[in-house]
mmCIF file of C-alpha atoms in Angstrom:
data_model
loop_
_atom_site.group_PDB
_atom_site.id
_atom_site.type_symbol
_atom_site.label_atom_id
_atom_site.label_comp_id
_atom_site.label_asym_id
_atom_site.label_seq_id
_atom_site.Cartn_x
_atom_site.Cartn_y
_atom_site.Cartn_z
ATOM 1 C CA MET A 1 -63.023 79.043 -37.269
ATOM 2 C CA GLU A 2 -60.681 79.830 -34.418
ATOM 3 C CA SER A 3 -59.684 76.366 -33.327
ATOM 4 C CA ARG A 4 -58.480 77.715 -37.303
ATOM 5 C CA ARG A 5 -56.831 80.533 -36.500
ATOM 6 C CA LEU A 6 -55.114 78.295 -33.137
ATOM 7 C CA PHE A 7 -54.209 75.797 -36.197
ATOM 8 C CA LEU A 8 -52.105 78.652 -37.740
ATOM 9 C CA SER A 9 -51.140 80.397 -35.019
ATOM 10 C CA ARG A 10 -48.967 76.586 -33.805
ATOM 11 C CA SER A 11 -47.746 76.020 -36.677
ATOM 12 C CA GLU A 12 -46.096 79.770 -36.854
ATOM 13 C CA ASP A 13 -45.097 78.686 -33.757
ATOM 14 C CA ARG A 14 -43.715 75.712 -34.554
ATOM 15 C CA VAL A 15 -42.241 76.717 -37.715
ATOM 16 C CA ALA A 16 -40.199 79.794 -35.523
ATOM 17 C CA SER A 17 -38.294 77.406 -33.456
ATOM 18 C CA LEU A 18 -36.570 75.331 -36.773
ATOM 19 C CA THR A 19 -35.694 78.915 -37.321
ATOM 20 C CA GLY A 20 -34.422 80.085 -34.324
ATOM 21 C CA LEU A 21 -32.823 76.081 -34.605
ATOM 22 C CA ARG A 22 -31.748 77.446 -37.532
ATOM 23 C CA ALA A 23 -29.569 80.051 -35.600
ATOM 24 C CA VAL A 24 -28.003 77.446 -33.291
ATOM 25 C CA ALA A 25 -27.094 75.355 -35.886
ATOM 26 C CA ALA A 26 -25.016 78.167 -37.574
ATOM 27 C CA LEU A 27 -23.389 78.998 -34.061
ATOM 28 C CA LEU A 28 -22.038 75.888 -33.688
ATOM 29 C CA ILE A 29 -20.654 75.816 -37.363
ATOM 30 C CA VAL A 30 -18.421 78.801 -36.836
ATOM 31 C CA GLY A 31 -17.406 77.669 -33.542
ATOM 32 C CA THR A 32 -16.152 74.752 -35.140
ATOM 33 C CA HIS A 33 -14.371 76.649 -38.066
ATOM 34 C CA ALA A 34 -13.619 78.682 -35.652
ATOM 35 C CA ALA A 35 -12.280 75.837 -32.818
ATOM 36 C CA TYR A 36 -10.853 75.099 -36.191
ATOM 37 C CA GLY A 37 -8.908 78.794 -36.823
ATOM 38 C CA THR A 38 -7.078 78.862 -32.980
ATOM 39 C CA GLY A 39 -6.109 75.656 -33.157
ATOM 40 C CA GLN A 40 -8.334 74.121 -31.019
ATOM 41 C CA LEU A 41 -8.970 71.147 -32.824
ATOM 42 C CA SER A 42 -7.140 67.398 -30.941
ATOM 43 C CA ASN A 43 -7.805 63.872 -29.759
ATOM 44 C CA SER A 44 -7.549 65.236 -26.902
ATOM 45 C CA TYR A 45 -11.649 64.960 -25.469
ATOM 46 C CA LEU A 46 -12.023 68.972 -25.754
ATOM 47 C CA GLY A 47 -10.417 68.908 -29.079
ATOM 48 C CA THR A 48 -12.751 66.547 -29.805
ATOM 49 C CA LEU A 49 -15.836 67.636 -28.661
ATOM 50 C CA TYR A 50 -15.113 71.103 -30.900
ATOM 51 C CA ALA A 51 -14.599 69.009 -33.834
ATOM 52 C CA ARG A 52 -17.960 68.096 -33.220
ATOM 53 C CA LEU A 53 -19.243 71.099 -33.202
ATOM 54 C CA GLU A 54 -19.588 70.931 -36.997
ATOM 55 C CA VAL A 55 -23.186 68.122 -36.623
ATOM 56 C CA GLY A 56 -25.099 71.958 -37.086
ATOM 57 C CA VAL A 57 -24.403 70.732 -40.760
ATOM 58 C CA PRO A 58 -26.927 68.080 -40.639
ATOM 59 C CA ILE A 59 -28.885 70.045 -38.474
ATOM 60 C CA PHE A 60 -29.157 71.887 -41.171
ATOM 61 C CA PHE A 61 -29.537 68.804 -43.699
ATOM 62 C CA VAL A 62 -32.786 67.236 -41.468
ATOM 63 C CA LEU A 63 -34.337 71.014 -41.710
ATOM 64 C CA SER A 64 -33.966 70.823 -45.336
ATOM 65 C CA GLY A 65 -35.143 67.734 -45.410
ATOM 66 C CA PHE A 66 -38.545 68.111 -43.071
ATOM 67 C CA LEU A 67 -39.797 71.399 -44.406
ATOM 68 C CA LEU A 68 -38.803 70.244 -47.813
ATOM 69 C CA PHE A 69 -40.575 67.134 -48.850
ATOM 70 C CA ARG A 70 -43.428 68.417 -45.964
ATOM 71 C CA PRO A 71 -45.716 69.831 -49.073
ATOM 72 C CA TRP A 72 -46.093 66.781 -50.697
ATOM 73 C CA VAL A 73 -46.593 64.473 -47.386
ATOM 74 C CA ARG A 74 -49.271 67.079 -46.210
ATOM 75 C CA ALA A 75 -50.739 67.454 -49.447
ATOM 76 C CA THR A 76 -51.146 62.603 -50.336
ATOM 77 C CA ALA A 77 -52.455 62.841 -46.925
ATOM 78 C CA ASP A 78 -54.953 65.541 -47.999
ATOM 79 C CA GLY A 79 -55.356 64.574 -51.069
ATOM 80 C CA ALA A 80 -54.985 67.207 -52.786
ATOM 81 C CA PRO A 81 -52.019 68.824 -56.114
ATOM 82 C CA THR A 82 -48.931 68.768 -55.084
ATOM 83 C CA PRO A 83 -46.718 70.662 -54.335
ATOM 84 C CA SER A 84 -45.766 73.410 -57.806
ATOM 85 C CA LEU A 85 -42.813 72.236 -59.717
ATOM 86 C CA ARG A 86 -42.309 75.950 -60.815
ATOM 87 C CA ARG A 87 -43.061 76.901 -57.501
ATOM 88 C CA TYR A 88 -40.558 74.588 -55.737
ATOM 89 C CA VAL A 89 -37.593 75.400 -58.800
ATOM 90 C CA SER A 90 -38.157 78.701 -58.551
ATOM 91 C CA ARG A 91 -38.545 80.054 -55.001
ATOM 92 C CA ARG A 92 -35.865 77.047 -54.290
ATOM 93 C CA ILE A 93 -33.047 79.059 -56.916
ATOM 94 C CA ARG A 94 -33.960 82.796 -56.214
ATOM 95 C CA ARG A 95 -33.670 82.002 -51.749
ATOM 96 C CA ILE A 96 -30.483 80.437 -52.559
ATOM 97 C CA VAL A 97 -28.451 82.067 -54.836
ATOM 98 C CA PRO A 98 -28.216 85.259 -54.979
ATOM 99 C CA PRO A 99 -26.569 85.903 -51.440
ATOM 100 C CA TYR A 100 -24.508 83.367 -52.413
ATOM 101 C CA PHE A 101 -23.891 84.946 -56.136
ATOM 102 C CA VAL A 102 -22.408 88.181 -53.987
ATOM 103 C CA VAL A 103 -20.898 86.133 -51.298
ATOM 104 C CA VAL A 104 -18.737 83.814 -54.188
ATOM 105 C CA LEU A 105 -17.303 87.283 -56.610
ATOM 106 C CA ILE A 106 -16.840 89.122 -52.290
ATOM 107 C CA ALA A 107 -14.851 86.473 -52.843
ATOM 108 C CA TYR A 108 -12.455 86.309 -55.374
ATOM 109 C CA ALA A 109 -12.478 88.935 -55.228
ATOM 110 C CA LEU A 110 -10.655 90.377 -52.240
ATOM 111 C CA TYR A 111 -8.295 87.749 -51.813
ATOM 112 C CA HIS A 112 -7.617 89.146 -55.652
ATOM 113 C CA PHE A 113 -5.041 90.922 -53.006
ATOM 114 C CA ARG A 114 -4.971 89.144 -50.031
ATOM 115 C CA ASP A 115 -1.668 86.964 -49.085
ATOM 116 C CA ALA A 116 -3.078 84.096 -50.191
ATOM 117 C CA GLY A 117 -0.928 81.769 -52.095
ATOM 118 C CA PRO A 118 -1.228 79.224 -54.436
ATOM 119 C CA ASN A 119 -4.616 77.838 -54.592
ATOM 120 C CA PRO A 120 -6.531 76.497 -58.016
ATOM 121 C CA GLY A 121 -9.511 77.959 -56.476
ATOM 122 C CA HIS A 122 -8.314 81.261 -57.053
ATOM 123 C CA THR A 123 -9.048 80.302 -60.738
ATOM 124 C CA TRP A 124 -10.533 81.496 -62.232
ATOM 125 C CA LYS A 125 -11.934 77.898 -63.214
ATOM 126 C CA GLY A 126 -11.862 78.314 -59.691
ATOM 127 C CA LEU A 127 -15.359 81.371 -59.517
ATOM 128 C CA LEU A 128 -17.301 78.848 -62.788
ATOM 129 C CA GLU A 129 -17.174 75.989 -60.210
ATOM 130 C CA HIS A 130 -18.362 78.012 -57.320
ATOM 131 C CA LEU A 131 -21.010 79.633 -58.882
ATOM 132 C CA THR A 132 -22.300 76.539 -60.017
ATOM 133 C CA LEU A 133 -21.699 74.465 -57.008
ATOM 134 C CA THR A 134 -19.534 71.959 -58.665
ATOM 135 C CA GLN A 135 -17.095 72.397 -56.430
ATOM 136 C CA ILE A 136 -17.402 69.433 -55.068
ATOM 137 C CA TYR A 137 -16.654 67.278 -57.634
ATOM 138 C CA GLU A 138 -13.754 67.838 -58.632
ATOM 139 C CA PRO A 139 -11.283 64.343 -58.077
ATOM 140 C CA VAL A 140 -9.709 66.689 -54.704
ATOM 141 C CA TYR A 141 -11.440 69.385 -53.273
ATOM 142 C CA PHE A 142 -10.186 69.779 -50.490
ATOM 143 C CA TYR A 143 -6.567 71.670 -53.060
ATOM 144 C CA VAL A 144 -8.778 72.985 -54.839
ATOM 145 C CA MET A 145 -11.860 74.449 -52.078
ATOM 146 C CA HIS A 146 -11.744 78.357 -52.389
ATOM 147 C CA GLN A 147 -10.159 79.553 -48.830
ATOM 148 C CA GLY A 148 -12.469 81.785 -47.799
ATOM 149 C CA LEU A 149 -15.229 79.936 -49.262
ATOM 150 C CA THR A 150 -14.496 76.756 -47.485
ATOM 151 C CA GLN A 151 -17.730 75.851 -45.605
ATOM 152 C CA THR A 152 -19.808 75.537 -48.320
ATOM 153 C CA TRP A 153 -19.222 72.287 -49.827
ATOM 154 C CA SER A 154 -22.204 71.869 -48.222
ATOM 155 C CA LEU A 155 -24.523 74.238 -50.292
ATOM 156 C CA ALA A 156 -23.460 72.169 -53.124
ATOM 157 C CA VAL A 157 -24.513 68.709 -50.952
ATOM 158 C CA GLU A 158 -27.752 71.094 -50.790
ATOM 159 C CA PHE A 159 -28.178 72.198 -53.623
ATOM 160 C CA ALA A 160 -27.922 68.344 -55.167
ATOM 161 C CA PHE A 161 -30.899 67.840 -52.499
ATOM 162 C CA TYR A 162 -33.127 70.240 -54.091
ATOM 163 C CA ALA A 163 -32.334 69.147 -57.775
ATOM 164 C CA VAL A 164 -33.826 64.512 -56.335
ATOM 165 C CA LEU A 165 -36.445 66.040 -54.559
ATOM 166 C CA PRO A 166 -38.956 66.448 -56.596
ATOM 167 C CA LEU A 167 -38.181 62.936 -58.242
ATOM 168 C CA LEU A 168 -37.274 61.803 -54.624
ATOM 169 C CA ALA A 169 -41.865 62.873 -54.351
ATOM 170 C CA GLY A 170 -42.732 61.437 -56.877
ATOM 171 C CA LEU A 171 -41.557 57.905 -56.172
ATOM 172 C CA LEU A 172 -42.140 56.999 -52.706
ATOM 173 C CA LEU A 173 -46.375 59.094 -53.079
ATOM 174 C CA ARG A 174 -46.364 58.400 -56.705
ATOM 175 C CA VAL A 175 -44.945 55.665 -57.721
ATOM 176 C CA LEU A 176 -44.496 53.187 -54.853
ATOM 177 C CA CYS A 177 -47.815 54.054 -52.927
ATOM 178 C CA LYS A 178 -49.318 55.024 -55.990
ATOM 179 C CA GLY A 179 -50.464 58.814 -54.796
ATOM 180 C CA ALA A 180 -52.474 56.799 -51.526
ATOM 181 C CA TRP A 181 -51.662 58.515 -48.228
ATOM 182 C CA ARG A 182 -50.310 54.809 -47.043
ATOM 183 C CA PRO A 183 -47.015 56.094 -44.470
ATOM 184 C CA ARG A 184 -46.365 52.823 -43.324
ATOM 185 C CA PRO A 185 -45.054 52.571 -46.999
ATOM 186 C CA ILE A 186 -43.665 55.659 -47.406
ATOM 187 C CA LEU A 187 -41.893 55.261 -44.416
ATOM 188 C CA ALA A 188 -40.109 51.108 -46.210
ATOM 189 C CA GLY A 189 -38.839 53.713 -48.992
ATOM 190 C CA LEU A 190 -37.101 56.574 -46.851
ATOM 191 C CA GLY A 191 -34.916 53.300 -45.137
ATOM 192 C CA CYS A 192 -34.043 51.556 -48.172
ATOM 193 C CA LEU A 193 -32.926 56.219 -49.413
ATOM 194 C CA ALA A 194 -31.522 56.102 -45.472
ATOM 195 C CA ALA A 195 -29.341 52.411 -46.642
ATOM 196 C CA ILE A 196 -27.696 54.483 -49.753
ATOM 197 C CA THR A 197 -25.588 56.052 -47.308
ATOM 198 C CA PRO A 198 -23.300 53.625 -45.412
ATOM 199 C CA ALA A 199 -23.348 51.078 -49.248
ATOM 200 C CA TRP A 200 -22.000 55.469 -50.781
ATOM 201 C CA LEU A 201 -19.624 55.021 -48.381
ATOM 202 C CA SER A 202 -18.494 50.953 -47.756
ATOM 203 C CA LEU A 203 -17.998 51.947 -52.419
ATOM 204 C CA GLN A 204 -15.381 54.542 -51.007
ATOM 205 C CA TYR A 205 -14.019 53.236 -48.647
ATOM 206 C CA GLY A 206 -12.780 49.582 -49.879
ATOM 207 C CA THR A 207 -12.886 50.674 -53.572
ATOM 208 C CA ASP A 208 -10.903 52.703 -56.600
ATOM 209 C CA TRP A 209 -13.536 53.662 -57.739
ATOM 210 C CA LEU A 210 -14.813 57.138 -56.188
ATOM 211 C CA PRO A 211 -12.935 60.072 -56.034
ATOM 212 C CA THR A 212 -12.437 61.327 -52.607
ATOM 213 C CA SER A 213 -14.199 63.899 -53.254
ATOM 214 C CA ALA A 214 -17.278 61.210 -53.497
ATOM 215 C CA GLY A 215 -17.115 62.180 -49.342
ATOM 216 C CA MET A 216 -18.424 65.292 -49.471
ATOM 217 C CA TRP A 217 -21.760 64.602 -52.374
ATOM 218 C CA LEU A 218 -24.632 64.077 -51.678
ATOM 219 C CA PRO A 219 -24.771 60.051 -51.056
ATOM 220 C CA ALA A 220 -22.462 59.894 -48.022
ATOM 221 C CA HIS A 221 -25.255 62.230 -46.502
ATOM 222 C CA LEU A 222 -28.623 61.040 -47.718
ATOM 223 C CA LEU A 223 -29.228 59.148 -44.488
ATOM 224 C CA TYR A 224 -29.237 63.168 -42.690
ATOM 225 C CA PHE A 225 -32.077 64.771 -45.209
ATOM 226 C CA VAL A 226 -33.616 61.196 -45.626
ATOM 227 C CA GLY A 227 -34.237 61.885 -41.787
ATOM 228 C CA GLY A 228 -36.103 65.004 -42.181
ATOM 229 C CA MET A 229 -38.339 63.738 -44.072
ATOM 230 C CA ALA A 230 -39.830 61.068 -42.221
ATOM 231 C CA LEU A 231 -39.957 63.075 -39.424
ATOM 232 C CA ALA A 232 -42.152 65.297 -41.631
ATOM 233 C CA VAL A 233 -44.625 61.855 -41.613
ATOM 234 C CA LEU A 234 -44.016 60.851 -38.474
ATOM 235 C CA GLN A 235 -45.522 64.435 -38.046
ATOM 236 C CA VAL A 236 -48.366 64.160 -40.582
ATOM 237 C CA ILE A 237 -49.547 61.055 -38.804
ATOM 238 C CA GLY A 238 -49.781 62.170 -35.304
ATOM 239 C CA ALA A 239 -46.174 60.096 -33.849
ATOM 240 C CA ARG A 240 -45.484 62.438 -30.312
ATOM 241 C CA VAL A 241 -41.661 61.721 -29.401
ATOM 242 C CA SER A 242 -40.504 62.801 -25.255
ATOM 243 C CA LEU A 243 -38.995 66.131 -25.745
ATOM 244 C CA LEU A 244 -36.796 64.108 -21.947
ATOM 245 C CA ILE A 245 -36.212 61.321 -25.109
ATOM 246 C CA ALA A 246 -34.927 64.084 -27.232
ATOM 247 C CA GLY A 247 -32.564 65.481 -24.853
ATOM 248 C CA ALA A 248 -31.311 62.524 -24.115
ATOM 249 C CA VAL A 249 -30.407 60.774 -27.971
ATOM 250 C CA ALA A 250 -28.588 64.516 -28.529
ATOM 251 C CA VAL A 251 -26.852 65.024 -25.255
ATOM 252 C CA LEU A 252 -25.811 61.467 -25.007
ATOM 253 C CA GLY A 253 -24.256 61.107 -29.362
ATOM 254 C CA TYR A 254 -23.205 65.012 -28.870
ATOM 255 C CA LEU A 255 -20.796 62.963 -25.977
ATOM 256 C CA ILE A 256 -20.411 59.911 -27.887
ATOM 257 C CA VAL A 257 -19.631 61.188 -30.782
ATOM 258 C CA SER A 258 -16.826 62.960 -28.887
ATOM 259 C CA THR A 259 -15.158 60.298 -28.445
ATOM 260 C CA PRO A 260 -12.371 57.596 -30.055
ATOM 261 C CA ILE A 261 -15.012 55.466 -31.500
ATOM 262 C CA ALA A 262 -15.967 57.990 -34.422
ATOM 263 C CA GLY A 263 -12.547 58.385 -34.743
ATOM 264 C CA ASP A 264 -9.005 60.664 -34.047
ATOM 265 C CA VAL A 265 -9.327 64.661 -35.564
ATOM 266 C CA ILE A 266 -6.087 64.938 -36.384
ATOM 267 C CA ALA A 267 -4.308 62.355 -38.566
ATOM 268 C CA GLY A 268 -8.073 63.448 -40.801
ATOM 269 C CA GLU A 269 -7.792 59.041 -41.568
ATOM 270 C CA THR A 270 -10.559 57.293 -40.365
ATOM 271 C CA SER A 271 -11.637 53.448 -40.558
ATOM 272 C CA LEU A 272 -15.205 52.370 -42.684
ATOM 273 C CA TRP A 273 -16.646 51.981 -38.963
ATOM 274 C CA GLN A 274 -15.872 55.361 -37.052
ATOM 275 C CA THR A 275 -16.661 57.460 -39.679
ATOM 276 C CA LEU A 276 -20.107 55.190 -40.295
ATOM 277 C CA VAL A 277 -20.652 55.395 -36.298
ATOM 278 C CA LYS A 278 -19.902 59.615 -36.520
ATOM 279 C CA VAL A 279 -22.758 59.443 -39.334
ATOM 280 C CA ALA A 280 -25.338 57.502 -37.067
ATOM 281 C CA LEU A 281 -24.541 59.549 -34.298
ATOM 282 C CA TYR A 282 -25.197 63.058 -36.109
ATOM 283 C CA ALA A 283 -28.388 61.874 -37.099
ATOM 284 C CA ALA A 284 -29.628 60.811 -34.291
ATOM 285 C CA ILE A 285 -28.322 64.238 -32.730
ATOM 286 C CA ALA A 286 -29.900 66.394 -35.251
ATOM 287 C CA CYS A 287 -32.934 64.421 -36.201
ATOM 288 C CA ALA A 288 -33.673 64.281 -32.119
ATOM 289 C CA ALA A 289 -33.161 68.342 -32.096
ATOM 290 C CA VAL A 290 -36.067 68.768 -34.761
ATOM 291 C CA SER A 291 -38.215 65.920 -33.522
ATOM 292 C CA ALA A 292 -37.816 67.701 -30.457
ATOM 293 C CA LEU A 293 -40.265 70.849 -32.123
ATOM 294 C CA VAL A 294 -41.953 69.198 -34.366
ATOM 295 C CA LEU A 295 -43.957 65.322 -33.025
ATOM 296 C CA ARG A 296 -44.715 67.463 -29.364
ATOM 297 C CA GLU A 297 -46.459 70.288 -27.755
ATOM 298 C CA SER A 298 -44.921 73.139 -27.072
ATOM 299 C CA HIS A 299 -42.098 73.720 -23.987
ATOM 300 C CA GLY A 300 -39.464 75.566 -22.844
ATOM 301 C CA PHE A 301 -37.399 74.604 -24.710
ATOM 302 C CA GLU A 302 -39.111 75.065 -28.927
ATOM 303 C CA ARG A 303 -40.400 79.092 -26.689
ATOM 304 C CA LEU A 304 -37.020 79.461 -26.037
ATOM 305 C CA LEU A 305 -36.463 78.870 -29.546
ATOM 306 C CA ASN A 306 -39.465 81.908 -30.653
ATOM 307 C CA ALA A 307 -37.462 84.492 -29.084
ATOM 308 C CA SER A 308 -37.334 86.788 -31.226
ATOM 309 C CA PRO A 309 -33.873 87.628 -31.105
ATOM 310 C CA VAL A 310 -33.135 83.969 -31.783
ATOM 311 C CA VAL A 311 -35.580 83.725 -35.112
ATOM 312 C CA TRP A 312 -34.135 86.498 -35.691
ATOM 313 C CA LEU A 313 -30.169 84.929 -36.296
ATOM 314 C CA GLY A 314 -33.023 82.077 -38.138
ATOM 315 C CA GLU A 315 -33.845 84.026 -40.546
ATOM 316 C CA ILE A 316 -30.192 85.448 -41.504
ATOM 317 C CA SER A 317 -28.721 82.030 -41.032
ATOM 318 C CA TYR A 318 -27.564 82.448 -44.159
ATOM 319 C CA GLU A 319 -26.200 85.107 -44.579
ATOM 320 C CA VAL A 320 -24.591 84.079 -41.362
ATOM 321 C CA PHE A 321 -23.571 80.365 -42.573
ATOM 322 C CA LEU A 322 -21.641 82.285 -45.758
ATOM 323 C CA LEU A 323 -19.904 86.019 -44.789
ATOM 324 C CA HIS A 324 -18.705 83.526 -41.525
ATOM 325 C CA VAL A 325 -15.787 81.678 -42.753
ATOM 326 C CA ILE A 326 -13.964 85.815 -44.759
ATOM 327 C CA THR A 327 -14.850 87.783 -40.855
ATOM 328 C CA MET A 328 -13.812 84.812 -39.363
ATOM 329 C CA GLU A 329 -10.221 85.425 -41.097
ATOM 330 C CA ILE A 330 -9.996 89.369 -41.513
ATOM 331 C CA VAL A 331 -10.391 88.916 -37.916
ATOM 332 C CA MET A 332 -7.583 86.997 -36.803
ATOM 333 C CA ALA A 333 -4.953 88.159 -39.224
ATOM 334 C CA SER A 334 -6.177 92.021 -39.775
ATOM 335 C CA VAL A 335 -8.417 92.421 -36.475
ATOM 336 C CA LEU A 336 -5.733 90.847 -33.536
ATOM 337 C CA ASN A 337 -3.072 89.937 -35.751
ATOM 338 C CA TRP A 338 -3.002 86.530 -34.825
ATOM 339 C CA PRO A 339 -0.985 83.638 -36.726
ATOM 340 C CA VAL A 340 -3.168 80.591 -37.872
ATOM 341 C CA PHE A 341 -3.335 78.467 -35.018
ATOM 342 C CA THR A 342 -3.182 80.846 -32.214
ATOM 343 C CA GLY A 343 -5.094 82.559 -30.076
ATOM 344 C CA SER A 344 -8.802 82.598 -27.858
ATOM 345 C CA TRP A 345 -11.804 80.530 -29.556
ATOM 346 C CA ALA A 346 -14.164 82.683 -27.490
ATOM 347 C CA VAL A 347 -12.763 86.270 -27.921
ATOM 348 C CA VAL A 348 -12.557 84.956 -32.326
ATOM 349 C CA VAL A 349 -16.568 83.343 -32.187
ATOM 350 C CA VAL A 350 -18.086 86.379 -30.210
ATOM 351 C CA LEU A 351 -15.711 88.807 -32.619
ATOM 352 C CA THR A 352 -16.550 86.818 -35.637
ATOM 353 C CA VAL A 353 -20.911 87.293 -34.928
ATOM 354 C CA ALA A 354 -20.168 90.516 -33.823
ATOM 355 C CA MET A 355 -18.612 91.166 -37.527
ATOM 356 C CA THR A 356 -20.704 89.072 -39.484
ATOM 357 C CA VAL A 357 -24.022 89.476 -38.523
ATOM 358 C CA PRO A 358 -24.746 93.443 -39.450
ATOM 359 C CA SER A 359 -23.331 92.389 -42.881
ATOM 360 C CA ALA A 360 -25.468 89.339 -42.632
ATOM 361 C CA TRP A 361 -28.745 91.341 -42.897
ATOM 362 C CA LEU A 362 -27.328 93.670 -44.517
ATOM 363 C CA LEU A 363 -26.554 90.977 -47.097
ATOM 364 C CA HIS A 364 -30.591 88.960 -46.824
ATOM 365 C CA ARG A 365 -31.475 92.514 -46.144
ATOM 366 C CA TRP A 366 -29.419 93.836 -49.874
ATOM 367 C CA THR A 367 -31.066 90.674 -51.543
ATOM 368 C CA ARG A 368 -34.575 89.696 -50.170
ATOM 369 C CA ALA A 369 -36.473 91.680 -53.304
ATOM 370 C CA ALA A 370 -35.552 89.123 -55.187
ATOM 371 C CA TRP A 371 -36.891 86.043 -53.828
ATOM 372 C CA ALA A 372 -40.208 87.520 -52.019
ATOM 373 C CA THR A 373 -41.972 89.310 -53.990
ATOM 374 C CA SER A 374 -44.074 86.564 -54.726
ATOM 375 C CA GLY A 375 -45.594 83.669 -52.447
ATOM 376 C CA PRO A 376 -48.286 83.090 -50.078
ATOM 377 C CA PRO A 377 -48.806 86.121 -48.081
ATOM 378 C CA ALA A 378 -45.716 87.534 -45.599
ATOM 379 C CA ASN A 379 -47.839 85.907 -41.845
ATOM 380 C CA THR A 380 -48.755 82.692 -42.050
ATOM 381 C CA PRO A 381 -46.412 79.303 -42.252
ATOM 382 C CA GLN A 382 -46.456 78.965 -45.392
ATOM 383 C CA SER A 383 -44.436 81.756 -46.641
ATOM 384 C CA ILE A 384 -43.425 81.522 -42.952
ATOM 385 C CA ALA A 385 -41.516 77.852 -44.273
ATOM 386 C CA ARG A 386 -40.247 79.109 -47.216
ATOM 387 C CA VAL A 387 -37.447 81.358 -45.440
ATOM 388 C CA ALA A 388 -37.368 78.858 -42.737
ATOM 389 C CA ALA A 389 -36.124 76.239 -45.645
ATOM 390 C CA VAL A 390 -33.031 77.687 -46.405
ATOM 391 C CA PRO A 391 -30.572 75.094 -45.978
#
């Protein structure tokens, strides 16, 4: 019984640290958007460092792949029944949709009264597309995105992953492995899935078969989710990684991806090879960050992310993600009266976070009743994971 309690405590700590990592990822996204708004993005090394803070998005993707695939992996390894598809779908919808719908409606109402200029994304059609998370499937998405919801392309990608994950889990665990626990074939199958991303990008760059927006679709980002899924398998088989190696991969990867090898920031035009390098380095950084928490015993980095304020911020990071673009625009235009592409990056980050966090907490509290009424009791690893797995 004592060992069982220690296992549960360790599992809770590990999931709590992943929730803390979500807070870091959300702040990275706020940081790169503030750099864009204040004109800090450039082809200089510092400007590219600001731009590559967008690696927060791949970190979210890897976390989702790990946390959402892990129940299927554990069930197969233990010979237990597979997770309930009905419960899986219900939890995903109830966690994601209520806050998202609220923010979309707020954005459309708010920008109805703000001077945003003509924008197809601000129309009734745009509203319908955003509510259904189909906005990224417009042929030229960049010209029809809503000004206050530009970041939600990644949520549309997440939702697409949610839709296909049960199918992928079935193919890997039931079809490929016949329901038996065979980690090597599973990892080989994941390797094949990972190859979809470079193949998709090659198709987009090398042909005119796909629209411009295809770079925003799930196949272009599947590598990140698959990386998280692979970490779930590696954790179950007891694989371990050195914190020094994981940290070195993350830091060096970030420094390298901020060089011209991953393409220009300002021009917006990159070659296929530059894009592939950037995607590979982002995957390495994100997987290294997550593996440092799930493939080794407790350490200082994990304890830092386990700190109550960090975990608390991680629990509302989804709402921070949803609200920060609207808040940042208000901070710059109405609070500071700074024209776009001017001002201090640090000031915008601090004010945006200071104004976003309280509203994100209120949104979280207000909408959580729609998704927290069922499932495991509070304070179990499963209930904590339900929070941590949110994109």
